[in-house]
Structures are given as C-alpha cells and as structure tokens.
Tab-separated table of C-alpha atoms and ligand atoms in Angstrom:
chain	number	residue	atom	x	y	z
A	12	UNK	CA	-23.863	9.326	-3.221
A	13	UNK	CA	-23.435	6.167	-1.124
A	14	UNK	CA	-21.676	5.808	1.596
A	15	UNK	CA	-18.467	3.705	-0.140
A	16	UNK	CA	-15.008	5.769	-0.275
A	17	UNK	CA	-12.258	3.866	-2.169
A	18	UNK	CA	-8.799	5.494	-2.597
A	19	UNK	CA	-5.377	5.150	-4.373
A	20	UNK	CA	-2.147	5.792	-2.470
A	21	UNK	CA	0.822	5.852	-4.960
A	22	UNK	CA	4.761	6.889	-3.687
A	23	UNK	CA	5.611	9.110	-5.871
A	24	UNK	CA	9.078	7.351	-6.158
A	25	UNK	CA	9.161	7.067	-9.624
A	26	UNK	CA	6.686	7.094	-12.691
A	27	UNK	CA	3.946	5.003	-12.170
A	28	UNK	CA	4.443	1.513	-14.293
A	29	UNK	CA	1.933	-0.855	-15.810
A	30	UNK	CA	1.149	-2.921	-12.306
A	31	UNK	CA	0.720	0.805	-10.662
A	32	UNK	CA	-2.249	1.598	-13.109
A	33	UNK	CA	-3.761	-1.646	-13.088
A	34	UNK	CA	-4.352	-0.807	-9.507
A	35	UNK	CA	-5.658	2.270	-9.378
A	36	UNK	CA	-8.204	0.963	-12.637
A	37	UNK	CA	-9.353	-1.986	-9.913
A	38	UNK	CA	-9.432	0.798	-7.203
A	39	UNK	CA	-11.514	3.453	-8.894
A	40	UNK	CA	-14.049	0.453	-10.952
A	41	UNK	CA	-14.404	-0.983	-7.604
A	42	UNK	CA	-15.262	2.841	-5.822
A	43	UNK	CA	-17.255	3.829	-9.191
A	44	UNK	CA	-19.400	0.543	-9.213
A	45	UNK	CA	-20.540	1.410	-5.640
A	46	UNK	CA	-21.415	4.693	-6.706
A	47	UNK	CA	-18.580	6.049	-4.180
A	48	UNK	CA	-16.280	8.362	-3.833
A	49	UNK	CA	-12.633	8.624	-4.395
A	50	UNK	CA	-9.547	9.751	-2.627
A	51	UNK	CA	-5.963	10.227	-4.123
A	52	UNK	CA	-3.283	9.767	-1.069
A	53	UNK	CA	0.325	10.417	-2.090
A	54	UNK	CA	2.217	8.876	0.374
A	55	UNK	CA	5.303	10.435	0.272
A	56	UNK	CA	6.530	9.225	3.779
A	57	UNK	CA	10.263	8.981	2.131
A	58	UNK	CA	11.869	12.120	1.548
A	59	UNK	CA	14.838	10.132	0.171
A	60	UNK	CA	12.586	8.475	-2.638
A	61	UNK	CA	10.192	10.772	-3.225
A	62	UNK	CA	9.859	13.185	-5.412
A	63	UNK	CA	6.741	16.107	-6.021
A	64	UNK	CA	7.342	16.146	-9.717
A	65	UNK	CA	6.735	12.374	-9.607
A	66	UNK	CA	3.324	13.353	-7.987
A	67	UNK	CA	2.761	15.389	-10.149
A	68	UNK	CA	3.073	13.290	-13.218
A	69	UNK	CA	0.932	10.329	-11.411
A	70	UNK	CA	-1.750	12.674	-11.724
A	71	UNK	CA	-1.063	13.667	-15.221
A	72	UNK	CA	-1.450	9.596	-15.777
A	73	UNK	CA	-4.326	9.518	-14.118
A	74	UNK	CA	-6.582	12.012	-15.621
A	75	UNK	CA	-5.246	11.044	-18.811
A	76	UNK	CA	-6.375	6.986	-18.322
A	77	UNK	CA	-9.696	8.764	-17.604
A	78	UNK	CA	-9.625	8.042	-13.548
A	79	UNK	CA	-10.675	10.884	-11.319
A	80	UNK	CA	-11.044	11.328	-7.898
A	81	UNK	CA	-13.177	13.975	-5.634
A	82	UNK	CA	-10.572	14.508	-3.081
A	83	UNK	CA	-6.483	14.365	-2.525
A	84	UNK	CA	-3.608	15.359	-4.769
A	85	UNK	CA	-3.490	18.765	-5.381
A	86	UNK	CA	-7.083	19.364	-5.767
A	87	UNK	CA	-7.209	19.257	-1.939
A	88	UNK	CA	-10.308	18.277	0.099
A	89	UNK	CA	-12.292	18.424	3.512
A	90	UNK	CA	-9.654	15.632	4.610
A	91	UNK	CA	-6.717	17.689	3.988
A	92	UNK	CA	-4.221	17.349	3.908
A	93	UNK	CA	-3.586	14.108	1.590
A	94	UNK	CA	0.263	14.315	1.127
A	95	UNK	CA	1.823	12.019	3.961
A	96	UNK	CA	4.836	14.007	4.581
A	97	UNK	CA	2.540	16.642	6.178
A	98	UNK	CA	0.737	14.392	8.670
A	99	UNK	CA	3.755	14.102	11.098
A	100	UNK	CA	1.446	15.555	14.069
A	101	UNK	CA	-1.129	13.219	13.306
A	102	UNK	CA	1.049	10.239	13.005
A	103	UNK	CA	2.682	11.327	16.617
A	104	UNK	CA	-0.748	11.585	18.321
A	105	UNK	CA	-1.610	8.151	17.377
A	106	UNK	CA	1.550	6.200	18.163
A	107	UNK	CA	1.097	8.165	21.886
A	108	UNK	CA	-2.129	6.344	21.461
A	109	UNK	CA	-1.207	3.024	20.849
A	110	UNK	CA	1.665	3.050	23.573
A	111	UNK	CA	-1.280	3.663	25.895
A	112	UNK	CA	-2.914	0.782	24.748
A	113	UNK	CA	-0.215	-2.090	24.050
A	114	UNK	CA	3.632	-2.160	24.586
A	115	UNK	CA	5.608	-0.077	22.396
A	116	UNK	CA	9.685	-0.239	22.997
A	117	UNK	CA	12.296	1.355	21.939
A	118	UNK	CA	14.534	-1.011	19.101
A	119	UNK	CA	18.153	-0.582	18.955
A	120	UNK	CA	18.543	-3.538	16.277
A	121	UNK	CA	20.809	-3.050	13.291
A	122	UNK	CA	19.980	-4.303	9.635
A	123	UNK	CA	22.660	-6.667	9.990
A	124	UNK	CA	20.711	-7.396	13.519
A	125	UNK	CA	17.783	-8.494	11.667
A	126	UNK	CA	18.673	-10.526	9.243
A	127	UNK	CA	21.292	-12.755	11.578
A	128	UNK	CA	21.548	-16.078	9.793
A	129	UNK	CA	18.671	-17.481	12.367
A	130	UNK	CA	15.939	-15.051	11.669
A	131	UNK	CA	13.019	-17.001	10.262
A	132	UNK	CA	12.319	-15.476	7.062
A	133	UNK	CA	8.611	-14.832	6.246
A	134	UNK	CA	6.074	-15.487	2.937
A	135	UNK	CA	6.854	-11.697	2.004
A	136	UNK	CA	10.344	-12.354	2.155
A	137	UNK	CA	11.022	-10.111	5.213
A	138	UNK	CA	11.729	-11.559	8.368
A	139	UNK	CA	10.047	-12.200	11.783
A	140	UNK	CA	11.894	-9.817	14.314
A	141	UNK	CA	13.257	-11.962	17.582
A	142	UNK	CA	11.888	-9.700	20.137
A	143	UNK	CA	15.246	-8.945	21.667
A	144	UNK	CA	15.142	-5.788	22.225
A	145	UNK	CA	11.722	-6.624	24.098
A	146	UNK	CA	13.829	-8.007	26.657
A	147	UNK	CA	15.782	-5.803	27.424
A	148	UNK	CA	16.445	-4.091	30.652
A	149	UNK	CA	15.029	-0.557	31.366
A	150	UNK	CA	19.099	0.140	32.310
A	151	UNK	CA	20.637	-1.786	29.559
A	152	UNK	CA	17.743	0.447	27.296
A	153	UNK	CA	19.038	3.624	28.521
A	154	UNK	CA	22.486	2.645	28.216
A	155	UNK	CA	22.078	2.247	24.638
A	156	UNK	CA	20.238	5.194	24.097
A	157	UNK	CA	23.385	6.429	24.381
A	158	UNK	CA	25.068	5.321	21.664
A	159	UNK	CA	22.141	4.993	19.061
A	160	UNK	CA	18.967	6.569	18.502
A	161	UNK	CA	16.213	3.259	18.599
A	162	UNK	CA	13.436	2.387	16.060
A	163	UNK	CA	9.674	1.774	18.285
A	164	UNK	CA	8.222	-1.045	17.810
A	165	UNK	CA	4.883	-2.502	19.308
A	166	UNK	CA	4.541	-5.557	20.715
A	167	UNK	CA	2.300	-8.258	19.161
A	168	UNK	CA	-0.065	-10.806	21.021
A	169	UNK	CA	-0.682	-14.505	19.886
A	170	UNK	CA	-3.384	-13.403	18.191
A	171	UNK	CA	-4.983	-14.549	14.624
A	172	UNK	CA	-6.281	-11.389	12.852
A	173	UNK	CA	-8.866	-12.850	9.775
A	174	UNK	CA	-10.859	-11.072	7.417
A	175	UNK	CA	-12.552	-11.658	4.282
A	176	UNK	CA	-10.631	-10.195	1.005
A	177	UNK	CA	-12.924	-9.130	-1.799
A	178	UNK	CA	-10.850	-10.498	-4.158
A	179	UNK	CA	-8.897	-13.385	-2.013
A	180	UNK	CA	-11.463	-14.606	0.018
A	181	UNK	CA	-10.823	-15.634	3.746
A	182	UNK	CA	-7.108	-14.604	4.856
A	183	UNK	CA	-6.050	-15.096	8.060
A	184	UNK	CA	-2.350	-14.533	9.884
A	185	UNK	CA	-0.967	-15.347	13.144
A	186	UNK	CA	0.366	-11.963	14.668
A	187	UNK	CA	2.881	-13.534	16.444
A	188	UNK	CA	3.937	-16.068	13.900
A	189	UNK	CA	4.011	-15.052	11.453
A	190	UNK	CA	4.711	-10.966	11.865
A	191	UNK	CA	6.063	-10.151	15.243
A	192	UNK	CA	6.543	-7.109	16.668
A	193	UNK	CA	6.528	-4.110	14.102
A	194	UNK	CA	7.957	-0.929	13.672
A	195	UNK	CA	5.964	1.800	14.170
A	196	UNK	CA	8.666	4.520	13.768
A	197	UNK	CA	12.066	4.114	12.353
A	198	UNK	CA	15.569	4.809	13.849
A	199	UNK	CA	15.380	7.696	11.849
A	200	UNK	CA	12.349	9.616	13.058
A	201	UNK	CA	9.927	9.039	9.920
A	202	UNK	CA	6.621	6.762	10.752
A	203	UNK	CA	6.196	3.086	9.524
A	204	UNK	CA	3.744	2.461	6.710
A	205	UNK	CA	2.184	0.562	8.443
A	206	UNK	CA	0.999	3.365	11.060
A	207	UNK	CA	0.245	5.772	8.336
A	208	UNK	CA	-1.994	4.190	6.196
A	209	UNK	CA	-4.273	3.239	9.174
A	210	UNK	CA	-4.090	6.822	10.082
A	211	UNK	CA	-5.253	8.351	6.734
A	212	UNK	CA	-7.294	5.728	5.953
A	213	UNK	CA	-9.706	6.050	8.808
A	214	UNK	CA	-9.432	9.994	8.678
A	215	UNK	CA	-10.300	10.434	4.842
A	216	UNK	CA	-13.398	7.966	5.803
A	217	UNK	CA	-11.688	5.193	3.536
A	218	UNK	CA	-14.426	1.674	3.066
A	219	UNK	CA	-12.841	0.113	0.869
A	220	UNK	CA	-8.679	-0.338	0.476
A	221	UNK	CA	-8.227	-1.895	-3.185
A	222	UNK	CA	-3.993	-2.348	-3.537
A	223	UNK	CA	-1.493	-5.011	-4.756
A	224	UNK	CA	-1.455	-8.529	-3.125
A	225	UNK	CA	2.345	-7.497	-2.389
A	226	UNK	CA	0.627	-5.531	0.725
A	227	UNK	CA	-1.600	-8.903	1.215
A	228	UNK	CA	0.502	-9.848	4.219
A	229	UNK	CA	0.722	-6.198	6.062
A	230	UNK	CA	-3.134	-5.968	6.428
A	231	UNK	CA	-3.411	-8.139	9.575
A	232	UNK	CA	-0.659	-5.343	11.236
A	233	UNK	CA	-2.699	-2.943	9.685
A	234	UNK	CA	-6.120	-3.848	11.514
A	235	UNK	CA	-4.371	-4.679	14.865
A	236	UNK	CA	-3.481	-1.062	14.553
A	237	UNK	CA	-7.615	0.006	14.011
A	238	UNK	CA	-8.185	-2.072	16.733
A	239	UNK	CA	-5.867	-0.683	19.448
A	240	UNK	CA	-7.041	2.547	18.023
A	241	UNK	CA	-10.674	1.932	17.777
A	242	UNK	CA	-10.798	3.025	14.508
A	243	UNK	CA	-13.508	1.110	11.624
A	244	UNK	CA	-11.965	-2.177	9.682
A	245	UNK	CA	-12.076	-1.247	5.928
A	246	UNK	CA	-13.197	-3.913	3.164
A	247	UNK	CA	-10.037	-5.139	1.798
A	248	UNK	CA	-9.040	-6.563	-2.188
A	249	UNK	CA	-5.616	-7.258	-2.710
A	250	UNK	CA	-5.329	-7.396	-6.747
A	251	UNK	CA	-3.032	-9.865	-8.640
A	252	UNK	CA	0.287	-8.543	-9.194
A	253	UNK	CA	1.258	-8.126	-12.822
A	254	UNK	CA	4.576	-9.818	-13.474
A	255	UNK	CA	6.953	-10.213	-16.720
A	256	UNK	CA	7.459	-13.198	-18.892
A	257	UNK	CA	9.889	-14.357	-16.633
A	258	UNK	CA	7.907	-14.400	-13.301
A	259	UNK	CA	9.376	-11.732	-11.700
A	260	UNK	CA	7.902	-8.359	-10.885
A	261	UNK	CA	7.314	-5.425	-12.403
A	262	UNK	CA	9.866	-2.082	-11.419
A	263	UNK	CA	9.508	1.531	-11.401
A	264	UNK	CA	13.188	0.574	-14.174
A	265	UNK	CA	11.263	-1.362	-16.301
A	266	UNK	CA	10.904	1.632	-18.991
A	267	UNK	CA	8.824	-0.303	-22.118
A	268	UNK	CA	5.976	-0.709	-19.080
A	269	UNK	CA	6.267	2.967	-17.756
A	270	UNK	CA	3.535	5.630	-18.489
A	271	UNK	CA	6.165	7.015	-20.583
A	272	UNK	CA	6.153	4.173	-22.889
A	273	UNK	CA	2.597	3.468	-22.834
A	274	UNK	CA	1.126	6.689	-23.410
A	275	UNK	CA	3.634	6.486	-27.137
A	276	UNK	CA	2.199	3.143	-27.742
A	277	UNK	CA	-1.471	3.416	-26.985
A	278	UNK	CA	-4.732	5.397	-26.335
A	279	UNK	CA	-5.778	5.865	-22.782
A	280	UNK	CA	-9.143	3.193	-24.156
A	281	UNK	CA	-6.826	0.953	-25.598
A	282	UNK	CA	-4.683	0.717	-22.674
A	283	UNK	CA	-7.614	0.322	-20.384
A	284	UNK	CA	-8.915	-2.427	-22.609
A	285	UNK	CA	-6.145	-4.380	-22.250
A	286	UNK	CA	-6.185	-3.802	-18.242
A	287	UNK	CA	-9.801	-4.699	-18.392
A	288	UNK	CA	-8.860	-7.831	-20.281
A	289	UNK	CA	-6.115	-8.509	-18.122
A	290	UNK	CA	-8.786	-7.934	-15.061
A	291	UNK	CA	-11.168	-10.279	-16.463
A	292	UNK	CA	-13.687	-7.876	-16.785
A	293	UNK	CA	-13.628	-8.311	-20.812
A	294	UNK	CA	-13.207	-11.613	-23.102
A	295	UNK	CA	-10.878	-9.165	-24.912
A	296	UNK	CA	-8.301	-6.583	-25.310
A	297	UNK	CA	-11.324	-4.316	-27.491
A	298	UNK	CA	-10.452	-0.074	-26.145
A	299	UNK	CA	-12.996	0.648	-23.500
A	300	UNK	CA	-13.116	4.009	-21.566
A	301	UNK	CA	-12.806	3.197	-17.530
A	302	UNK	CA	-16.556	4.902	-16.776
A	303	UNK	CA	-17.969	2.018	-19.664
A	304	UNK	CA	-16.144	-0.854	-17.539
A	305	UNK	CA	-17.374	0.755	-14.090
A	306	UNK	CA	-21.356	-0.302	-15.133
A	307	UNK	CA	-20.651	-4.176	-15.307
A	308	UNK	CA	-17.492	-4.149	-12.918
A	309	UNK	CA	-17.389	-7.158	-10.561
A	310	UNK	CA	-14.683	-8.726	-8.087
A	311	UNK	CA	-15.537	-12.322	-9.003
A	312	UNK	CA	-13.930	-11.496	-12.562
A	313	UNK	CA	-10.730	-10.705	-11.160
A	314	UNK	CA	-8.144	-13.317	-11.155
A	315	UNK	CA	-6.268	-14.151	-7.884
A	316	UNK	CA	-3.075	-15.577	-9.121
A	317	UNK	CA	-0.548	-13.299	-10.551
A	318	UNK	CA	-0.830	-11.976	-14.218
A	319	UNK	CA	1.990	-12.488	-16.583
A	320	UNK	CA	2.443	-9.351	-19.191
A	321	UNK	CA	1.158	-10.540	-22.351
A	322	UNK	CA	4.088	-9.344	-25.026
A	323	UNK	CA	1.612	-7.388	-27.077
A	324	UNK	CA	2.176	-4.684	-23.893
A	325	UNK	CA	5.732	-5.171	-23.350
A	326	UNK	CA	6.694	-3.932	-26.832
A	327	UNK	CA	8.574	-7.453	-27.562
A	328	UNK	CA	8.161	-9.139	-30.594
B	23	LIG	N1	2.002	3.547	-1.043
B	23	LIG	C1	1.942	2.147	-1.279
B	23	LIG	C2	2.598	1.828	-2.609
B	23	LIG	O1	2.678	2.692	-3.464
B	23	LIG	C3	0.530	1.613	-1.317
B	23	LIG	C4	-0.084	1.644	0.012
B	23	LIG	C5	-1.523	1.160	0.067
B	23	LIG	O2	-2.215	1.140	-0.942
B	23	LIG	O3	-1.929	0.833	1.178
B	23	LIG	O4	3.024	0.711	-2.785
C-alpha cells in the first residue's frame, strides 16, 4: 500500500447533507486513486451539537454510498482513538507545546467584544481579532481572571503562510492580516478546531486533507500550528462548495438534500453518478459505483468555483 493516508472528519451535528457526501466522495477517490489508505475522524469537539447517533448514521451513509475506510469510527484502529471528544489529553499536551514556542494569552473578550462596529471583517465572514487583550497588563490580566474565565489565544507573526492546493492552486494568506491571533481554547474549556485537526491529523499519519473550500481560509492557521509543533505539512484540496439555486449554501435543515431524502430518491450508483458529474469526473449523470470512478479519478477535473444543485437532485420540478 503506498504511503498516501486521506481522511474524512464529519461533526456529527446533524445528518450528513448532499455537500457533506460530495466531500467525503472527493476525499476517498482522491485516497483510493493513490492507492492509500483511509481514516474516518468524527470530530465531535461540541458536546452541545453533537450527537453519537448522528455518528452513527454518517457511517450508515457511508458504507451505503459504497465509501470505506481502514481506520476510525467505530471500527477503531492503531491511531485510536478517532472520536475528538476523547483526545482532551492530547489536545492539552500540545497547546503546553505551542505556549513554549510562541505567545499564547489568556482572552477575556466578549462576543459582543469581537464584533465592535470597528472590527475588520474577513473573506470568511469572521473577523480579525484587535489584539487587545495582547496588551494587556500581567495585573490588569489577573484582575480579570477574577471575574471571567479567558479564552487562549496565540499570537500571530507578520508572516505569509503559502502552499499549493490540489484543487486551488497557489493560496497564500497573511497571518497577521488577514487572521490574527486565534483561539486555541475557548472560554469554556473545549479546544479550537483549529488545534485539533492539526493534532489528529499528524497523529493518524494524515497526507492528504481533502475538505470544503469553506475551511480554505483556516489552513494557513492550521500549518502555523505544524510548524510551531514540528509536525509534517499535509497536501491540501479544498473542494467546491455545493450551493442551491439561489447561491446560498447548503444546511444540515435543508431536508430534500439530506441522506434521508436521497437514499428514497436514488441508488447509492445513481447518486454517486450525479456527484461524479457534478465533480467533473463524468460528461454525465450515468450511475457509477465510487471504486469504478477511483481508476480514472483526477484533481484537474474538479471545478474550483462553487457548484449550484442542479434541480434534478433537489426534488423541484
Ligand atoms: N469537522 C469539520 C466539518 O465537518 C471538517 C474538518 C476538516 O475536514 O478539517 O466541517
């Protein structure tokens, strides 16, 4: 087997949609093609959002669309474990890391805080944190302590992170810019994305991270992270996002493009043809089984700008 490991990393906050599955197709052809292996991560960092019986259905989906995977979920693994809300200790051990290696601070901002009126708002539509709380006093930090537990963020340098997307091309972002300083852990104990996923990824031996070009603009926080940790850069695709007739994009609500719906409409080959299509990997919607599309898969098929849900799939006359 060769040495490429792709993975899919669902939340189980919901069942999986159209847009999820469309992923995880691009994520296993592109592992498959390579001859690699495959990892199922379910990050269920949220306790709030997440739910096991969602996890459990995700993998229903999966095996059912004809994707499998050699480690994660509840088959288990050598990298065990692959469920997120049981990697606290690891999580820990590598934030102590990284606040040995760059400035990480304690946060006492409030969402209200954040998004003051001034806040330059960024392409993702989040915003660029000031870096007050980076100035504060180590007295006028403890004297808040006090009153409010504080989020830890880590302190970004003027630094341009750039790296070659298999299915973008050359991205590039300007840490401080364009990010700022990030939150590593929240006010409420649980650990950032952003921390986890360059955790597990590096642990389950992860090469290539295939995901939605929503996460396009996290990955430069995400290797500044590998490299205060000194942990290997994956190869990185971001995937168009699949969006509805009218632009905007698709929800874990959205019930005629939930697994629910889909499975009543179609066969698992007919629903992977129409990803395929939709992927460029076919001139057509024909029903194709995902191990047929992994033999002629390629990332130069794959469109960059987002996909609009042809109405044949939404259900809509
Ligand atoms: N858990 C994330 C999501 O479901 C994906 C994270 C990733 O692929 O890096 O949106």
């Amino acid at each position: 087997m060769s040495a490429v490991c792709g993975r899919f990393a669902p939340s189980p906050s919901g069942r999986m949609h159209l847009g999820n599955i469309f992923c995880a197709l691009l994520a296993w052809l592109s592992a498959r093609a390579a001859g690699g292996r495959f990892v199922l991560r379910i990050e269920d960092l949220d306790p709030q959002r997440c739910k096991p019986e969602y996890a459990r259905l995700l993998e229903e989906d999966l095996s059912w669309l004809g994707l499998d995977w050699d480690e994660g979920g509840q088959r288990g693994g050598i990298h065990a474990p692959y469920y997120q809300s049981a990697c606290g200790a690891l999580y820990e051990a590598a934030l102590q890391k990284i606040s040995e290696r760059a400035r990480v601070y304690p946060c006492f901002c409030s969402r209200a805080d954040l998004h003051a009126a001034n806040a330059p708002h960024l392409s993702d539509g989040t915003v660029r944190y000031s870096g007050r709380c980076a100035r504060l006093s180590p007295g006028e930090a403890e004297a808040l302590r006090q009153t409010r537990r504080p989020a830890l963020r880590v302190a970004v340098p003027q630094l341009e992170i750039a790296f070659h997307d298999l299915c973008r091309g050359a991205v590039k972002q300007d840490l401080a810019a364009e990010c700022g300083d990030f939150i590593l852990r929240r006010s409420d104990g649980g650990f950032a994305y952003q921390l986890a996923v360059v955790v597990d990824d590096a642990r389950m031996g992860v090469t290539q991270v295939v995901r939605g070009g929503d996460l396009l603009s996290s990955t430069p926080r995400q290797i500044y992270l590998q490299r205060l940790l000194g942990l290997p850069e994956p190869h990185y695709a971001h995937a168009p996002l699949l969006v509805a007739q009218n632009g905007a994009r698709l929800s874990k609500r959205e019930q005629s493009l939930g697994m629910d719906a889909l499975r009543a409409c179609f066969s698992p080959e007919e629903l992977t043809g129409w990803l395929a299509f939709l992927a460029g990997q076919q001139a057509s919607p024909a029903p194709v089984s995902a191990g047929a599309l992994a033999a002629r898969f390629s990332w130069a098929r794959v469109p960059r700008a987002d996909i609009v849900v042809p109405q044949e799939l939404t259900g809509q006359p």
